[in-house]
CSV table of C-alpha atoms in Angstrom, one decimal:
chain,number,residue,atom,x,y,z
A,10,MET,CA,-20.4,1.1,14.6
A,11,ILE,CA,-18.7,4.5,14.4
A,12,LEU,CA,-16.6,3.5,11.4
A,13,GLN,CA,-19.4,1.8,9.6
A,14,THR,CA,-21.7,4.8,10.0
A,15,LEU,CA,-19.0,7.3,9.0
A,16,LEU,CA,-17.9,5.4,5.8
A,17,GLY,CA,-21.3,3.9,4.9
A,18,ILE,CA,-20.1,0.3,5.2
A,19,GLU,CA,-21.6,-2.8,6.9
A,20,LEU,CA,-18.4,-4.3,8.3
A,21,PRO,CA,-15.4,-2.6,10.0
A,22,ILE,CA,-13.1,-4.3,7.4
A,23,ILE,CA,-11.0,-2.2,5.0
A,24,GLN,CA,-9.1,-3.9,2.2
A,25,ALA,CA,-5.7,-2.3,2.0
A,26,PRO,CA,-4.9,-0.6,-1.3
A,27,MET,CA,-2.1,-2.6,-2.8
A,28,ALA,CA,-0.5,-1.2,-6.0
A,29,GLY,CA,0.8,-3.7,-8.4
A,30,VAL,CA,-1.1,-6.7,-7.0
A,31,GLN,CA,-4.8,-5.7,-7.3
A,32,GLY,CA,-7.2,-3.8,-9.4
A,33,GLY,CA,-10.9,-3.2,-9.3
A,34,ALA,CA,-12.0,-6.8,-9.0
A,35,LEU,CA,-10.7,-7.2,-5.4
A,36,ALA,CA,-12.1,-3.8,-4.3
A,37,LEU,CA,-15.5,-4.7,-5.8
A,38,ALA,CA,-15.6,-8.1,-4.1
A,39,VAL,CA,-14.8,-6.7,-0.7
A,40,ALA,CA,-17.3,-3.8,-1.1
A,41,ASN,CA,-20.1,-6.2,-2.1
A,42,ALA,CA,-19.3,-8.3,1.0
A,43,GLY,CA,-19.9,-5.3,3.2
A,44,GLY,CA,-16.3,-4.1,3.8
A,45,LEU,CA,-14.6,-1.1,2.2
A,46,GLY,CA,-12.9,-1.9,-1.1
A,47,SER,CA,-9.9,0.1,-2.0
A,48,LEU,CA,-8.3,1.1,-5.3
A,49,PRO,CA,-4.6,1.8,-5.4
A,50,CYS,CA,-4.4,4.8,-7.7
A,51,ALA,CA,-0.9,6.2,-7.4
A,52,ILE,CA,0.4,4.2,-10.4
A,53,LEU,CA,-2.7,4.8,-12.5
A,54,SER,CA,-2.7,7.2,-15.4
A,55,PRO,CA,-5.7,9.6,-15.6
A,56,ASP,CA,-7.3,7.4,-18.3
A,57,ALA,CA,-6.7,4.2,-16.3
A,58,LEU,CA,-8.1,5.8,-13.2
A,59,ARG,CA,-11.2,6.9,-15.1
A,60,THR,CA,-11.7,3.4,-16.5
A,61,ALA,CA,-11.3,1.8,-13.0
A,62,LEU,CA,-13.9,4.2,-11.5
A,63,ASP,CA,-16.3,3.7,-14.4
A,64,HIS,CA,-16.1,-0.1,-13.9
A,65,PHE,CA,-16.7,0.1,-10.2
A,66,ARG,CA,-19.6,2.5,-10.4
A,67,ALA,CA,-21.2,0.4,-13.1
A,68,ALA,CA,-21.0,-2.7,-11.0
A,69,THR,CA,-22.1,-1.5,-7.5
A,70,ASP,CA,-23.4,1.4,-5.5
A,71,LYS,CA,-21.2,0.4,-2.5
A,72,PRO,CA,-18.7,3.0,-1.1
A,73,LEU,CA,-15.2,3.1,-2.5
A,74,ASN,CA,-11.9,4.1,-1.1
A,75,VAL,CA,-9.4,5.6,-3.6
A,76,ASN,CA,-5.8,5.7,-2.4
A,77,PHE,CA,-3.0,8.1,-3.4
A,78,PHE,CA,0.6,9.0,-2.4
A,79,CYS,CA,1.6,12.4,-1.1
A,80,HIS,CA,5.4,12.3,-1.7
A,81,SER,CA,7.4,15.0,-3.4
A,82,MET,CA,9.0,14.0,-6.6
A,83,PRO,CA,12.8,14.3,-6.3
A,84,GLU,CA,15.2,15.8,-8.8
A,85,ALA,CA,16.9,13.1,-10.8
A,86,ASP,CA,20.5,12.8,-9.6
A,87,GLU,CA,22.4,11.3,-12.6
A,88,THR,CA,25.4,10.5,-10.4
A,89,ARG,CA,23.3,8.5,-8.0
A,90,LEU,CA,21.3,6.9,-10.8
A,91,SER,CA,24.5,5.8,-12.5
A,92,ALA,CA,25.8,4.3,-9.2
A,93,TRP,CA,22.6,2.4,-8.8
A,94,ARG,CA,22.8,1.0,-12.3
A,95,ALA,CA,26.4,0.1,-11.7
A,96,SER,CA,25.4,-1.9,-8.6
A,97,LEU,CA,22.9,-3.8,-10.8
A,98,ALA,CA,25.2,-4.3,-13.8
A,99,PRO,CA,26.4,-7.8,-12.8
A,100,TYR,CA,22.7,-9.0,-12.8
A,101,TYR,CA,22.1,-7.3,-16.2
A,102,GLN,CA,25.1,-9.2,-17.6
A,103,GLU,CA,23.9,-12.5,-16.1
A,104,PHE,CA,20.6,-12.1,-18.0
A,105,GLY,CA,22.2,-10.6,-21.2
A,106,LEU,CA,20.4,-7.3,-20.7
A,107,ASP,CA,21.6,-3.8,-21.7
A,108,ALA,CA,22.7,-2.2,-18.5
A,109,GLN,CA,22.2,1.3,-20.0
A,110,ALA,CA,18.6,0.8,-21.0
A,111,ARG,CA,16.3,3.5,-19.6
A,112,GLY,CA,12.6,3.4,-18.6
A,113,GLY,CA,10.4,0.8,-17.1
A,114,GLY,CA,8.9,0.3,-13.7
A,115,ALA,CA,5.7,1.7,-12.1
A,116,GLN,CA,5.3,5.5,-12.3
A,117,ARG,CA,4.2,6.6,-8.9
A,118,ARG,CA,2.6,10.0,-9.0
A,119,PRO,CA,1.7,12.2,-6.1
A,120,PHE,CA,-1.8,13.5,-5.7
A,121,ASP,CA,-2.4,16.7,-7.6
A,122,ALA,CA,-5.0,19.2,-8.8
A,123,GLN,CA,-5.7,17.3,-12.1
A,124,THR,CA,-6.5,14.1,-10.1
A,125,ALA,CA,-8.7,15.9,-7.7
A,126,GLU,CA,-10.7,17.4,-10.6
A,127,LEU,CA,-11.1,14.0,-12.2
A,128,LEU,CA,-12.3,12.5,-8.9
A,129,SER,CA,-14.9,15.3,-8.4
A,130,GLU,CA,-16.8,13.8,-11.3
A,131,TYR,CA,-17.2,10.5,-9.5
A,132,ARG,CA,-17.3,11.7,-5.9
A,133,PRO,CA,-15.8,8.6,-4.2
A,134,GLU,CA,-17.0,8.2,-0.7
A,135,VAL,CA,-13.5,7.8,0.8
A,136,VAL,CA,-10.1,9.2,-0.3
A,137,SER,CA,-7.0,7.9,1.5
A,138,PHE,CA,-3.4,9.0,1.5
A,139,HIS,CA,0.0,7.5,2.2
A,140,PHE,CA,3.0,9.6,3.2
A,141,GLY,CA,1.0,12.4,4.8
A,142,LEU,CA,-1.6,14.6,3.2
A,143,PRO,CA,-1.8,16.8,0.1
A,144,SER,CA,-2.0,20.6,0.3
A,145,LEU,CA,-4.8,22.3,2.2
A,146,ALA,CA,-6.4,23.5,-1.1
A,147,LEU,CA,-6.5,19.9,-2.4
A,148,MET,CA,-7.9,18.6,1.0
A,149,LEU,CA,-10.7,21.2,0.8
A,150,GLN,CA,-11.4,20.2,-2.8
A,151,VAL,CA,-11.7,16.5,-1.8
A,152,LYS,CA,-13.9,17.3,1.2
A,153,ALA,CA,-16.1,19.6,-0.9
A,154,TRP,CA,-18.0,16.7,-2.4
A,155,GLY,CA,-18.4,15.0,1.0
A,156,ALA,CA,-15.6,12.5,0.9
A,157,LYS,CA,-14.2,11.2,4.1
A,158,VAL,CA,-10.4,11.4,4.3
A,159,MET,CA,-8.1,8.7,5.8
A,160,SER,CA,-4.3,8.7,6.1
A,161,THR,CA,-1.6,6.5,7.6
A,162,ALA,CA,0.3,7.2,10.8
A,163,THR,CA,3.3,5.1,11.9
A,164,SER,CA,3.7,7.1,15.2
A,165,VAL,CA,1.8,9.1,17.7
A,166,ALA,CA,3.3,12.3,16.4
A,167,GLU,CA,2.0,11.5,12.9
A,168,ALA,CA,-1.4,10.6,14.2
A,169,CYS,CA,-1.7,14.0,16.0
A,170,TRP,CA,-0.5,15.8,12.9
A,171,LEU,CA,-3.1,14.1,10.8
A,172,GLU,CA,-5.9,15.0,13.2
A,173,GLU,CA,-4.8,18.6,13.3
A,174,HIS,CA,-4.8,18.7,9.5
A,175,GLY,CA,-8.4,17.5,9.1
A,176,VAL,CA,-8.4,13.7,8.5
A,177,ASP,CA,-11.6,11.8,9.4
A,178,VAL,CA,-9.9,8.5,10.1
A,179,ILE,CA,-6.4,7.6,11.0
A,180,ILE,CA,-4.9,4.3,9.9
A,181,ALA,CA,-2.3,3.1,12.5
A,182,GLN,CA,0.3,1.2,10.6
A,183,GLY,CA,2.2,-1.3,12.7
A,184,LEU,CA,5.7,-2.3,11.8
A,185,GLU,CA,4.4,-5.8,10.8
A,186,ALA,CA,2.6,-4.4,7.8
A,187,GLY,CA,3.6,-5.4,4.3
A,188,GLY,CA,4.4,-3.0,1.5
A,189,HIS,CA,5.5,0.6,1.9
A,190,ARG,CA,5.8,2.3,5.3
A,191,GLY,CA,3.6,5.3,5.5
A,192,HIS,CA,5.9,7.5,7.6
A,193,PHE,CA,6.2,11.2,6.7
A,194,LEU,CA,7.4,13.1,9.7
A,195,SER,CA,10.6,11.1,10.4
A,196,ASP,CA,12.6,8.5,8.5
A,197,ASP,CA,13.8,6.9,11.8
A,198,LEU,CA,12.4,3.4,11.8
A,199,SER,CA,13.3,3.0,15.4
A,200,GLU,CA,10.5,5.4,16.3
A,201,GLN,CA,8.0,2.9,14.8
A,202,SER,CA,6.5,-0.1,16.6
A,203,GLY,CA,4.2,-3.1,16.2
A,204,ILE,CA,0.5,-2.5,15.9
A,205,PHE,CA,-0.5,-3.7,19.4
A,206,ALA,CA,2.0,-1.2,20.9
A,207,LEU,CA,1.1,1.6,18.6
A,208,LEU,CA,-2.7,1.3,18.5
A,209,PRO,CA,-3.5,2.1,22.2
A,210,GLN,CA,-1.0,5.0,22.2
A,211,ILE,CA,-2.6,6.6,19.1
A,212,LYS,CA,-6.1,5.9,20.4
A,213,ALA,CA,-5.3,7.8,23.6
A,214,ALA,CA,-3.8,10.7,21.7
A,215,VAL,CA,-6.6,11.5,19.1
A,216,SER,CA,-10.4,11.8,19.0
A,217,VAL,CA,-11.0,10.6,15.5
A,218,PRO,CA,-11.6,6.8,14.7
A,219,VAL,CA,-8.4,4.8,14.5
A,220,VAL,CA,-8.1,1.8,12.1
A,221,ALA,CA,-5.5,-0.9,12.9
A,222,ALA,CA,-3.2,-2.2,10.2
A,223,GLY,CA,-0.3,-4.7,10.2
A,224,GLY,CA,-0.2,-8.4,11.0
A,225,ILE,CA,-4.0,-8.7,11.0
A,226,CYS,CA,-5.0,-11.7,9.1
A,227,ASP,CA,-7.9,-13.6,10.8
A,228,ALA,CA,-10.9,-13.1,13.0
A,229,ASP,CA,-8.9,-13.5,16.2
A,230,SER,CA,-6.4,-10.7,15.3
A,231,VAL,CA,-9.4,-8.5,14.2
A,232,ARG,CA,-11.1,-9.0,17.5
A,233,ALA,CA,-7.8,-8.3,19.4
A,234,ALA,CA,-7.4,-5.0,17.5
A,235,MET,CA,-11.0,-4.0,18.3
A,236,ALA,CA,-10.5,-4.9,21.9
A,237,LEU,CA,-7.6,-2.4,22.1
A,238,GLY,CA,-9.9,0.3,20.8
A,239,ALA,CA,-9.6,0.1,17.0
A,240,ALA,CA,-12.8,1.3,15.2
A,241,GLY,CA,-11.9,-1.2,12.4
A,242,VAL,CA,-9.0,-2.9,10.7
A,243,GLN,CA,-7.2,-2.7,7.4
A,244,VAL,CA,-6.1,-6.0,5.9
A,245,GLY,CA,-3.8,-6.5,2.9
A,246,THR,CA,-1.5,-9.5,3.0
A,247,ALA,CA,-4.4,-12.0,3.7
A,248,TYR,CA,-6.1,-11.0,0.4
A,249,LEU,CA,-3.1,-11.7,-1.8
A,250,LEU,CA,-4.0,-15.3,-2.7
A,251,CYS,CA,-7.6,-14.5,-3.4
A,252,PRO,CA,-8.6,-15.1,-7.1
A,253,GLU,CA,-9.7,-11.5,-7.4
A,254,ALA,CA,-6.2,-10.3,-6.7
A,255,ASP,CA,-3.7,-9.7,-9.5
A,256,THR,CA,-0.8,-11.2,-7.5
A,257,SER,CA,1.8,-12.7,-9.9
A,258,GLU,CA,2.4,-16.5,-9.9
A,259,VAL,CA,5.9,-16.1,-8.5
A,260,HIS,CA,4.5,-13.9,-5.7
A,261,ARG,CA,1.7,-16.4,-5.0
A,262,ARG,CA,4.2,-19.3,-4.8
A,263,ALA,CA,6.4,-17.3,-2.4
A,264,LEU,CA,3.4,-16.5,-0.1
A,265,GLN,CA,2.6,-20.2,0.1
A,266,SER,CA,6.2,-21.3,0.8
A,267,GLU,CA,8.5,-21.2,3.9
A,268,ALA,CA,10.0,-18.0,2.4
A,269,ALA,CA,7.0,-16.1,3.6
A,270,ARG,CA,8.2,-16.6,7.2
A,271,HIS,CA,11.2,-14.3,6.4
A,272,THR,CA,10.3,-10.7,5.7
A,273,ALA,CA,12.3,-7.6,6.0
A,274,LEU,CA,12.1,-3.9,5.3
A,275,THR,CA,14.0,-2.8,2.2
A,276,SER,CA,14.4,0.3,0.1
A,277,LEU,CA,15.9,-1.5,-2.8
A,278,PHE,CA,12.7,-1.8,-4.9
A,279,SER,CA,11.5,1.8,-4.8
A,280,GLY,CA,13.9,3.9,-2.7
A,281,ARG,CA,11.6,3.9,0.3
A,282,PRO,CA,11.3,1.3,3.1
A,283,ALA,CA,8.8,-1.4,2.4
A,284,ARG,CA,8.3,-4.9,3.9
A,285,GLY,CA,8.5,-7.9,1.6
A,286,ILE,CA,9.7,-11.5,1.5
A,287,VAL,CA,13.4,-11.8,1.5
A,288,ASN,CA,14.7,-12.7,-1.9
A,289,ARG,CA,18.0,-12.8,-3.8
A,290,LEU,CA,18.3,-9.0,-4.4
A,291,MET,CA,17.7,-8.3,-0.7
A,292,ARG,CA,20.2,-10.9,0.4
A,293,GLU,CA,22.9,-9.8,-1.9
A,294,LEU,CA,22.6,-6.0,-1.8
A,295,GLY,CA,21.3,-5.6,1.7
A,296,HIS,CA,18.2,-3.6,2.6
A,297,GLY,CA,19.1,-0.2,1.2
A,298,PRO,CA,22.6,0.7,0.1
A,299,GLU,CA,23.5,4.4,-0.3
A,300,ALA,CA,23.4,4.0,-4.1
A,301,VAL,CA,19.6,3.5,-4.2
A,302,PRO,CA,17.9,6.6,-5.7
A,303,PRO,CA,15.2,8.3,-3.7
A,304,PHE,CA,11.6,7.2,-4.0
A,305,PRO,CA,10.2,6.5,-6.5
A,306,LEU,CA,13.2,6.5,-8.9
A,307,ALA,CA,14.8,3.2,-7.9
A,308,SER,CA,12.2,0.9,-9.6
A,309,ALA,CA,13.0,1.8,-13.3
A,310,ALA,CA,16.4,0.1,-13.4
A,311,LEU,CA,15.0,-3.0,-11.7
A,312,ALA,CA,12.1,-3.5,-14.2
A,313,PRO,CA,14.1,-5.4,-16.9
A,314,LEU,CA,15.6,-7.7,-14.3
A,315,ARG,CA,12.3,-8.4,-12.7
A,316,ALA,CA,10.7,-9.2,-16.1
A,317,ALA,CA,13.7,-11.5,-17.1
A,318,ALA,CA,13.6,-13.4,-13.8
A,319,GLU,CA,9.9,-13.8,-13.7
A,320,ALA,CA,9.9,-15.2,-17.2
A,321,LYS,CA,12.0,-18.0,-15.7
A,322,GLY,CA,9.6,-18.4,-12.8
A,323,ARG,CA,11.8,-16.6,-10.3
A,324,GLY,CA,11.1,-13.7,-8.0
A,325,ASP,CA,14.7,-12.8,-7.4
A,326,PHE,CA,14.2,-9.2,-8.4
A,327,SER,CA,10.5,-8.8,-7.7
A,328,PRO,CA,9.0,-6.8,-4.7
A,329,LEU,CA,7.3,-9.7,-3.0
A,330,TRP,CA,5.3,-7.5,-0.6
A,331,CYS,CA,4.1,-9.4,2.5
A,332,GLY,CA,3.4,-8.6,6.1
A,333,GLN,CA,5.0,-10.5,9.0
A,334,ASN,CA,2.0,-12.7,9.3
A,335,ALA,CA,1.0,-14.5,6.1
A,336,SER,CA,-0.8,-17.3,7.9
A,337,GLY,CA,-4.2,-15.9,6.9
A,338,CYS,CA,-3.3,-16.1,3.2
A,339,ARG,CA,-5.6,-18.5,1.5
A,340,ALA,CA,-6.8,-19.0,-2.1
A,341,ILE,CA,-10.5,-18.3,-1.3
A,342,ALA,CA,-12.9,-15.7,-2.6
A,343,ALA,CA,-12.3,-12.2,-1.3
A,344,ALA,CA,-16.0,-12.0,-0.2
A,345,ASP,CA,-15.6,-15.1,1.9
A,346,LEU,CA,-12.4,-13.9,3.5
A,347,THR,CA,-14.0,-10.6,4.3
A,348,LEU,CA,-16.9,-12.3,6.1
A,349,GLN,CA,-14.5,-14.6,7.9
A,350,LEU,CA,-12.4,-11.7,9.2
A,351,ALA,CA,-15.6,-10.1,10.6
A,352,GLU,CA,-16.7,-13.3,12.3
A,353,GLY,CA,-17.8,-12.8,15.9
A,354,LEU,CA,-17.9,-9.0,15.8
A,355,VAL,CA,-20.8,-7.3,17.5
A,356,GLY,CA,-22.5,-4.5,15.6
C-alpha cells in the first residue's frame, strides 16, 4: 500500500504516458478505475497543456500524473540534417514528395520554467520525468505545491542518482518496454537489462518505492513484479487497443498481427533508441545509421513520409511503438483492463 498512499490512488497500476497515441481520455479512464492516469506532455504546447488539464480537472478529482522530458535541445547540424534527408530521398521520390520540404513531426520540448509556472496553477499530484531530471530549481518549484516526483531508471546507477536527487518514486524500465528508453547517464544499451533482472537490483540499492515497467501486460506479470519487490507497475503497450487510446488504425492493425512479435530498438524515428514493431524503414535503414540527427530532430523529415504511407493504410514510416509482450493488448475499455491488471492483488 506504500505506493497507493504516497500517490493517493487505489490500485498500484500506473498507465504509462505515451506521446502520440493517447490524450486525456485514457488517463481519465484509468484514474476513475483507481489507477494513476498519465498525460504525456512533452509534445503539448502551453495552450494544449492547459486545455488537457482543464478537461481532466473538470471530469474528476482523482490524482493525475503529468509526464515531461528532460533532454537538452541539440544545435541543428545542417550537414547531418542534409545527410539524413539524402538517406530518405528515395522514399520521397517514391511518394512524389519534395525532399527539401521543411517542418513537420512532433515538437518534443524539455521541461522548463514556463511549464512549471503553468503547472503551479493546477498542482498535479504527480509529475514524472523521462531522461533524468530538470534542474534543482525546477525540482524545488514542482515540489513546492506538494507534487510527488517520479523518474525512469534503466540501470542501478541511474536509480541511485535519481534517489540522491530527490525523486519520490523510481520507475525501473526493463529492456522489454515499448517506446523511448529513459536512459540518461549512459548511452550503452549493453548496460541495460530486462525488468526481472533489473527490478531486484534497483530494489536492493534504493529506499524509495520502485515501480516496474516493461513487458507487464496481465495480472500474472503484475503479481510477478510485485513478488520481486515492486511497489507497483507501469503499463503501456497493453492499453494501446483500448477505445480511449488515440492509437492510429495502422498501429492498431500491427498490434493485432504477427508483426507485433517482432520488435526492436531503433533511433530512426526520433534520434534516440526506442522499441517498436519492425517495419519497412527499420528493415531497410537498420536501427540507427550515423546520418540520423540527434533527438528530437530526426522526426521532422519523416513526417511527410509517414503521412503519405498512412494515407495508403501502411505503417512503413510510422513509429509503431510496442513492448516485447503485446499479448495483453485487447480492445476493451481501459477501466476494465486496469481492474484486470490488479486482479488478485492484496491491499
